[in-house]
Coordinates of C-alpha atoms in Angstrom, one line a residue:
M52 CA 0.0 0.0 0.0
T53 CA 1.6 3.3 -1.0
Q54 CA 1.5 6.1 1.4
S55 CA 0.1 9.4 0.3
P56 CA 2.6 12.3 0.3
T57 CA 2.4 14.7 3.3
V58 CA 0.7 17.9 2.3
P59 CA 3.0 20.9 3.2
G60 CA 1.7 23.1 5.9
P61 CA 1.5 26.9 5.6
I62 CA 5.1 27.4 6.9
E63 CA 6.5 24.9 4.3
Q64 CA 4.4 26.5 1.6
L65 CA 5.7 30.0 2.5
T66 CA 9.3 29.1 2.5
G67 CA 8.7 27.1 -0.6
A68 CA 7.5 30.2 -2.3
G69 CA 10.8 31.9 -1.5
V70 CA 9.9 33.8 1.6
S71 CA 12.5 33.9 4.4
I72 CA 10.8 33.8 7.8
W73 CA 12.3 36.0 10.5
L74 CA 11.1 36.5 14.1
D75 CA 10.5 40.1 15.2
D76 CA 11.5 39.5 18.7
L77 CA 14.5 38.5 21.0
S78 CA 15.0 38.2 24.7
R79 CA 17.3 36.4 27.0
E80 CA 14.4 34.3 28.1
R81 CA 13.8 33.0 24.5
L82 CA 17.5 32.1 24.4
R83 CA 17.9 30.4 27.7
T84 CA 14.6 28.4 27.5
G85 CA 15.4 27.2 24.0
N86 CA 12.3 28.8 22.6
L87 CA 14.2 30.6 19.8
A88 CA 15.9 27.3 18.9
E89 CA 12.5 25.6 18.8
L90 CA 11.1 28.3 16.5
V91 CA 14.1 27.8 14.1
A92 CA 13.5 24.0 14.1
T93 CA 9.7 23.9 13.9
R94 CA 8.5 27.3 12.4
G95 CA 11.0 27.9 9.6
V96 CA 12.6 30.9 11.4
V97 CA 15.9 31.9 9.7
G98 CA 16.5 35.3 11.1
V99 CA 15.8 37.6 14.0
T100 CA 15.1 41.4 14.2
T101 CA 15.1 43.5 17.3
N102 CA 14.5 47.1 18.1
P103 CA 14.5 49.3 21.2
T104 CA 10.9 48.5 21.9
I105 CA 11.6 44.7 21.9
F106 CA 14.5 45.1 24.3
A107 CA 12.7 47.5 26.6
A108 CA 9.9 44.8 26.9
A109 CA 12.4 41.9 27.4
L110 CA 14.3 43.7 30.2
S111 CA 11.1 44.7 32.0
K112 CA 9.9 41.0 32.4
G113 CA 11.0 38.1 34.4
D114 CA 14.5 37.6 35.9
A115 CA 16.5 36.5 32.9
Y116 CA 18.7 39.6 33.3
D117 CA 19.1 39.7 37.0
A118 CA 22.5 37.9 37.1
Q119 CA 24.0 40.3 34.5
L120 CA 22.6 43.4 36.2
A121 CA 24.3 42.3 39.4
E122 CA 27.5 41.8 37.6
L123 CA 27.2 45.3 36.0
A124 CA 25.9 47.1 39.2
P125 CA 29.3 48.0 40.7
A126 CA 29.9 50.4 37.7
G127 CA 27.2 52.6 39.2
V128 CA 24.0 54.2 37.8
D129 CA 25.2 57.4 36.2
D130 CA 24.2 58.0 32.5
A131 CA 27.4 56.6 31.1
A132 CA 27.3 53.4 33.2
V133 CA 23.6 52.8 32.3
E134 CA 24.2 53.2 28.5
A135 CA 27.3 50.9 28.8
A136 CA 25.1 48.4 30.6
V137 CA 22.3 48.6 27.9
E138 CA 24.9 48.0 25.2
R139 CA 26.5 45.1 27.0
I140 CA 23.1 43.5 27.6
T141 CA 21.7 43.9 24.1
T142 CA 24.9 42.9 22.3
D143 CA 25.3 39.8 24.4
D144 CA 21.7 38.8 23.4
V145 CA 22.4 39.5 19.8
R146 CA 25.7 37.6 19.7
A147 CA 24.1 34.6 21.3
A148 CA 21.3 34.6 18.8
A149 CA 23.8 35.0 16.0
D150 CA 25.7 32.0 17.3
L151 CA 22.4 30.0 17.3
L152 CA 21.7 31.0 13.7
R153 CA 25.2 30.6 12.4
P154 CA 24.4 27.2 10.8
V155 CA 21.6 28.9 8.9
Y156 CA 23.9 31.6 7.8
D157 CA 26.5 29.1 6.7
A158 CA 24.0 26.9 4.8
T159 CA 22.5 29.9 2.9
D160 CA 25.9 31.5 2.0
G161 CA 25.2 34.4 4.2
V162 CA 21.7 35.2 2.8
D163 CA 19.8 34.3 6.0
G164 CA 20.8 33.3 9.6
R165 CA 21.1 37.1 10.4
V166 CA 20.3 38.9 13.6
S167 CA 19.7 42.7 13.6
I168 CA 20.5 45.3 16.3
E169 CA 19.6 48.9 16.1
V170 CA 21.8 52.0 16.7
D171 CA 20.6 54.3 19.4
P172 CA 17.4 55.8 17.8
R173 CA 18.2 59.2 19.4
L174 CA 20.9 59.5 16.7
A175 CA 18.5 59.1 13.8
H176 CA 19.2 62.7 12.5
D177 CA 23.0 62.5 13.2
A178 CA 24.9 60.6 10.4
D179 CA 28.3 60.9 12.0
K180 CA 27.3 59.5 15.4
T181 CA 25.2 56.9 13.7
V182 CA 28.3 55.6 11.8
V183 CA 30.5 55.6 14.9
T184 CA 27.8 53.6 16.8
A185 CA 27.4 51.2 14.0
E186 CA 31.1 50.6 13.8
R187 CA 31.3 50.0 17.6
L188 CA 28.3 47.5 17.6
W189 CA 29.7 45.6 14.7
T190 CA 33.1 45.3 16.4
T191 CA 31.6 44.5 19.8
I192 CA 29.4 41.7 18.6
D193 CA 32.0 40.4 16.3
R194 CA 29.9 38.0 14.3
P195 CA 29.5 38.1 10.5
N196 CA 25.8 37.3 10.5
V197 CA 24.7 40.6 12.2
Y198 CA 22.9 43.4 10.7
I199 CA 23.2 46.9 12.2
K200 CA 19.8 48.7 11.9
I201 CA 20.0 52.3 10.7
P202 CA 16.7 54.2 10.1
A203 CA 16.0 55.6 6.7
T204 CA 15.9 59.2 7.7
V205 CA 17.7 61.7 5.5
A206 CA 20.7 61.7 7.7
G207 CA 20.4 57.9 7.9
L208 CA 20.8 57.6 4.2
D209 CA 24.4 59.0 4.4
A210 CA 25.1 56.8 7.4
I211 CA 23.8 53.8 5.5
S212 CA 26.2 54.4 2.6
R213 CA 29.2 55.1 4.9
T214 CA 28.5 52.0 7.0
L215 CA 28.1 49.7 4.1
A216 CA 31.4 51.1 2.6
Q217 CA 33.2 49.8 5.5
G218 CA 32.0 46.2 4.8
I219 CA 29.4 46.4 7.7
S220 CA 26.0 44.7 6.9
V221 CA 23.0 47.0 7.3
N222 CA 19.3 46.4 7.9
V223 CA 17.7 49.8 6.9
T224 CA 14.6 50.3 9.0
L225 CA 11.6 52.6 9.2
I226 CA 10.9 52.8 5.3
F227 CA 7.3 53.9 4.6
S228 CA 7.3 55.6 1.2
I229 CA 8.3 54.4 -2.3
A230 CA 10.3 57.6 -2.8
R231 CA 12.3 57.0 0.4
Y232 CA 12.8 53.3 -0.6
R233 CA 14.3 54.4 -3.9
A234 CA 16.7 56.7 -2.0
V235 CA 17.6 53.7 0.3
M236 CA 18.5 51.6 -2.8
E237 CA 20.6 54.5 -4.1
A238 CA 22.4 54.7 -0.7
F239 CA 23.0 51.0 -0.8
A240 CA 24.6 51.2 -4.2
I241 CA 26.8 54.1 -3.2
G242 CA 28.0 52.2 -0.1
L243 CA 28.9 49.1 -2.2
E244 CA 30.5 51.0 -4.9
Q245 CA 32.8 52.8 -2.3
A246 CA 33.5 49.4 -0.7
R247 CA 34.5 47.9 -4.0
A248 CA 36.7 50.9 -4.8
D249 CA 38.4 50.4 -1.4
G250 CA 39.1 46.7 -2.1
I251 CA 36.6 45.3 0.3
D252 CA 35.1 42.0 -0.6
L253 CA 31.4 42.5 -1.4
A254 CA 30.3 38.9 -0.9
P255 CA 29.9 38.9 2.9
V256 CA 28.3 42.4 3.0
G257 CA 24.5 41.9 3.5
S258 CA 21.7 44.2 3.5
V259 CA 17.8 44.3 3.8
A260 CA 15.4 47.2 3.4
S261 CA 12.7 47.0 6.0
F262 CA 9.5 48.4 4.5
F263 CA 6.9 49.0 7.1
V264 CA 3.4 47.6 6.4
S265 CA 0.6 47.7 9.0
R266 CA 1.3 51.2 10.3
V267 CA 0.3 52.5 6.8
D268 CA -3.1 51.0 7.0
T269 CA -3.6 52.2 10.6
A270 CA -2.9 55.8 9.5
V271 CA -4.7 55.6 6.1
D272 CA -7.7 53.8 7.5
A273 CA -8.2 56.6 10.1
A274 CA -8.2 59.1 7.3
L275 CA -10.7 57.1 5.3
E276 CA -13.0 56.9 8.2
K277 CA -12.9 60.6 8.6
V278 CA -14.1 60.9 5.0
G279 CA -16.9 58.3 5.9
T280 CA -18.4 57.6 2.5
P281 CA -19.1 54.0 1.7
E282 CA -16.5 54.3 -1.2
A283 CA -13.8 55.5 1.2
L284 CA -14.7 52.9 3.8
D285 CA -14.4 50.2 1.2
L286 CA -10.7 51.1 0.8
R287 CA -9.7 50.3 4.4
G288 CA -7.1 47.6 4.7
Q289 CA -5.8 48.0 1.1
A290 CA -3.3 50.9 1.2
A291 CA -0.5 49.1 3.0
I292 CA -0.4 46.0 0.8
A293 CA -0.6 48.3 -2.3
N294 CA 2.2 50.4 -1.0
A295 CA 4.4 47.4 -0.2
R296 CA 3.7 45.7 -3.7
L297 CA 4.8 49.0 -5.4
A298 CA 7.9 49.0 -3.2
F299 CA 8.7 45.5 -4.7
E300 CA 8.2 46.9 -8.2
A301 CA 10.8 49.5 -7.4
Y302 CA 13.1 46.8 -6.2
E303 CA 12.7 44.8 -9.4
E304 CA 13.4 48.0 -11.5
F305 CA 16.6 48.6 -9.6
R306 CA 17.7 45.0 -10.1
Q307 CA 17.4 45.5 -14.0
T308 CA 19.9 48.4 -14.0
D309 CA 23.4 48.2 -15.4
R310 CA 24.6 49.7 -12.1
W311 CA 23.2 46.7 -10.1
R312 CA 24.5 44.1 -12.7
S313 CA 27.9 45.6 -12.2
L314 CA 27.7 45.2 -8.4
V315 CA 26.5 41.6 -8.8
A316 CA 29.4 40.9 -11.1
S317 CA 31.7 42.1 -8.2
G318 CA 30.0 39.6 -5.8
A319 CA 27.3 41.8 -4.2
Q320 CA 24.4 40.3 -2.5
A321 CA 20.9 41.7 -3.2
Q322 CA 19.4 44.1 -0.7
R323 CA 16.2 42.1 -0.2
P324 CA 12.9 43.8 0.8
L325 CA 11.9 42.9 4.2
W326 CA 8.2 43.3 5.2
A327 CA 8.1 44.8 8.7
S328 CA 5.3 45.7 11.0
T329 CA 3.4 42.7 9.7
G330 CA 1.3 42.1 13.0
V331 CA -2.3 43.1 12.2
K332 CA -3.4 46.1 14.2
N333 CA -7.2 46.0 13.3
P334 CA -8.8 42.9 14.9
E335 CA -11.4 43.0 12.1
Y336 CA -8.8 42.1 9.6
R337 CA -7.5 38.5 9.0
D338 CA -4.6 38.1 11.3
T339 CA -2.3 36.8 8.6
M340 CA -3.1 39.3 5.8
Y341 CA 0.3 41.0 5.8
V342 CA 1.9 37.6 5.2
D343 CA -0.6 36.0 2.9
E344 CA -0.9 38.9 0.5
L345 CA 2.8 39.8 0.3
V346 CA 4.3 36.5 -0.8
T347 CA 6.9 36.5 -3.6
D348 CA 10.3 34.9 -4.2
G349 CA 13.3 36.6 -2.6
I350 CA 11.8 38.6 0.2
V351 CA 11.9 38.5 4.0
N352 CA 8.8 38.7 6.3
T353 CA 9.7 39.5 9.9
M354 CA 6.8 38.6 12.2
P355 CA 6.0 38.8 15.8
E356 CA 5.5 35.5 17.3
A357 CA 1.6 35.7 17.4
T358 CA 1.6 36.3 13.7
L359 CA 4.0 33.5 13.1
Q360 CA 1.9 31.0 15.1
A361 CA -1.2 32.1 13.4
F362 CA 0.3 31.7 10.0
A363 CA 1.5 28.3 10.9
D364 CA -2.1 27.4 11.9
H365 CA -4.1 28.9 9.1
G366 CA -1.9 31.0 6.8
V367 CA -2.8 30.8 3.1
V368 CA -0.2 30.7 0.2
T369 CA -1.7 30.9 -3.1
G370 CA 1.5 31.4 -5.0
D371 CA 3.2 34.7 -6.0
A372 CA 0.9 37.4 -4.6
I373 CA 2.9 40.4 -5.9
T374 CA 4.1 39.9 -9.5
G375 CA 1.7 41.6 -11.8
T376 CA -0.1 43.6 -9.2
A377 CA 1.6 47.0 -9.7
A378 CA -1.1 48.6 -11.9
A379 CA -3.9 47.6 -9.6
S380 CA -1.8 48.7 -6.5
R381 CA -1.2 52.1 -8.3
R382 CA -4.9 52.5 -8.8
T383 CA -5.7 51.8 -5.1
L384 CA -3.3 54.4 -4.0
E385 CA -4.6 56.9 -6.5
T386 CA -8.1 56.3 -5.3
V387 CA -7.1 56.9 -1.7
E388 CA -5.5 60.2 -2.7
S389 CA -8.7 61.1 -4.6
F390 CA -10.4 61.5 -1.2
G391 CA -7.9 64.2 -0.3
I392 CA -5.5 61.9 1.7
S393 CA -1.9 62.7 1.0
L394 CA 0.3 59.6 1.1
V395 CA 3.3 61.8 1.3
E396 CA 2.0 63.4 4.4
V397 CA 1.1 60.0 5.9
T398 CA 4.4 58.4 5.3
D399 CA 6.4 61.5 6.4
R400 CA 4.4 61.4 9.6
L401 CA 4.9 57.7 10.1
E402 CA 8.7 58.1 9.8
S403 CA 8.7 60.9 12.4
E404 CA 6.5 58.9 14.8
G405 CA 8.5 55.8 14.2
V406 CA 11.7 57.6 15.1
R407 CA 10.1 59.1 18.1
K408 CA 8.5 55.9 19.3
F409 CA 11.8 54.0 19.2
A410 CA 13.6 56.9 21.0
D411 CA 10.9 56.7 23.7
S412 CA 11.5 53.0 24.0
W413 CA 15.2 53.6 24.3
T414 CA 14.4 56.0 27.2
D415 CA 12.3 53.3 28.8
L416 CA 15.1 50.8 28.3
L417 CA 17.6 53.1 30.0
A418 CA 15.2 53.6 32.9
T419 CA 14.4 50.0 33.4
T420 CA 18.2 49.2 33.3
R421 CA 18.9 51.9 35.7
D422 CA 16.3 50.5 38.1
G423 CA 17.7 47.0 37.7
L424 CA 21.2 48.2 38.4
R425 CA 20.0 50.0 41.7
D426 CA 18.0 46.9 42.8
A427 CA 21.0 44.7 42.1
A428 CA 23.3 47.0 44.0
G429 CA 20.9 47.1 47.0
S430 CA 20.4 43.4 47.2

């Protein structure tokens, strides 16, 4: 009796369609309990992203950091000591995660198996200090499968080029608009061209461009609800996916240029689009929509664990959901704008809010660390 073949589950279908699954979370608890290793083994996770909000949440829960806080407490609780403690704690977590994912990195020739850590978000508008911080984080962690996250602000674009030019891998974060994404790809090319001119091997230099999704719908939906007409309300939940699909069109256009072909000939890796902010904010929407509807070969989707587990349970892969959708996506955004909603204003505001929220989370992280150091010193 022949046994029927096992039907691939949603995770297997997603990875089979060419999507790299990354986890948008990291904590000492995940590392020490084996949870991250389990997600790598059972949920197809091949990368990890972090940000100040994630670390602030991790440090405020449980006792996973108590021993290290006790070790660091004798240095005191002045600003310099607290910032040094935060850097030590976060870089230790990222290094441990990078070691866990090193087999994936090796097996994929450096494409996946990466772990991201963000520069201090308070430096988002200071290119010089961002570059210095990126260099320090890269040297401190000392693992080839790390990405340094730099926000795609105007100042960040310069920092991205200068960091890549040194052979440091970069995850460009907080991208909301197509225009800014094109500028990110330009910054990426400038950085690699400078690295090549300086004799740096391009093959190990990785980069992803983190294009944010759900926050666009949150902002646009609110504006559509203010308009309030049935036609406007029918557009809710469509702008973010259309925006991301057009970003992929821009990526494909860049890959057809002679400039990119020249870099590929020199050993460069592609700067893959990474769909970020893929957890659904509106409970009325399907909880896997920002995964299901953004499937195509050669991209990354970084998910919070709730979204990852939901997708493993009931995600739907119907093949390539992006190729051939540019014209319809453009019409969707044009219709949104016909109601007097400026997508430029929306995405500019989202960038400013994103920088501010991460800076606030960094402040929370510093405060939590200071409290932890004080508690450890008093115990």
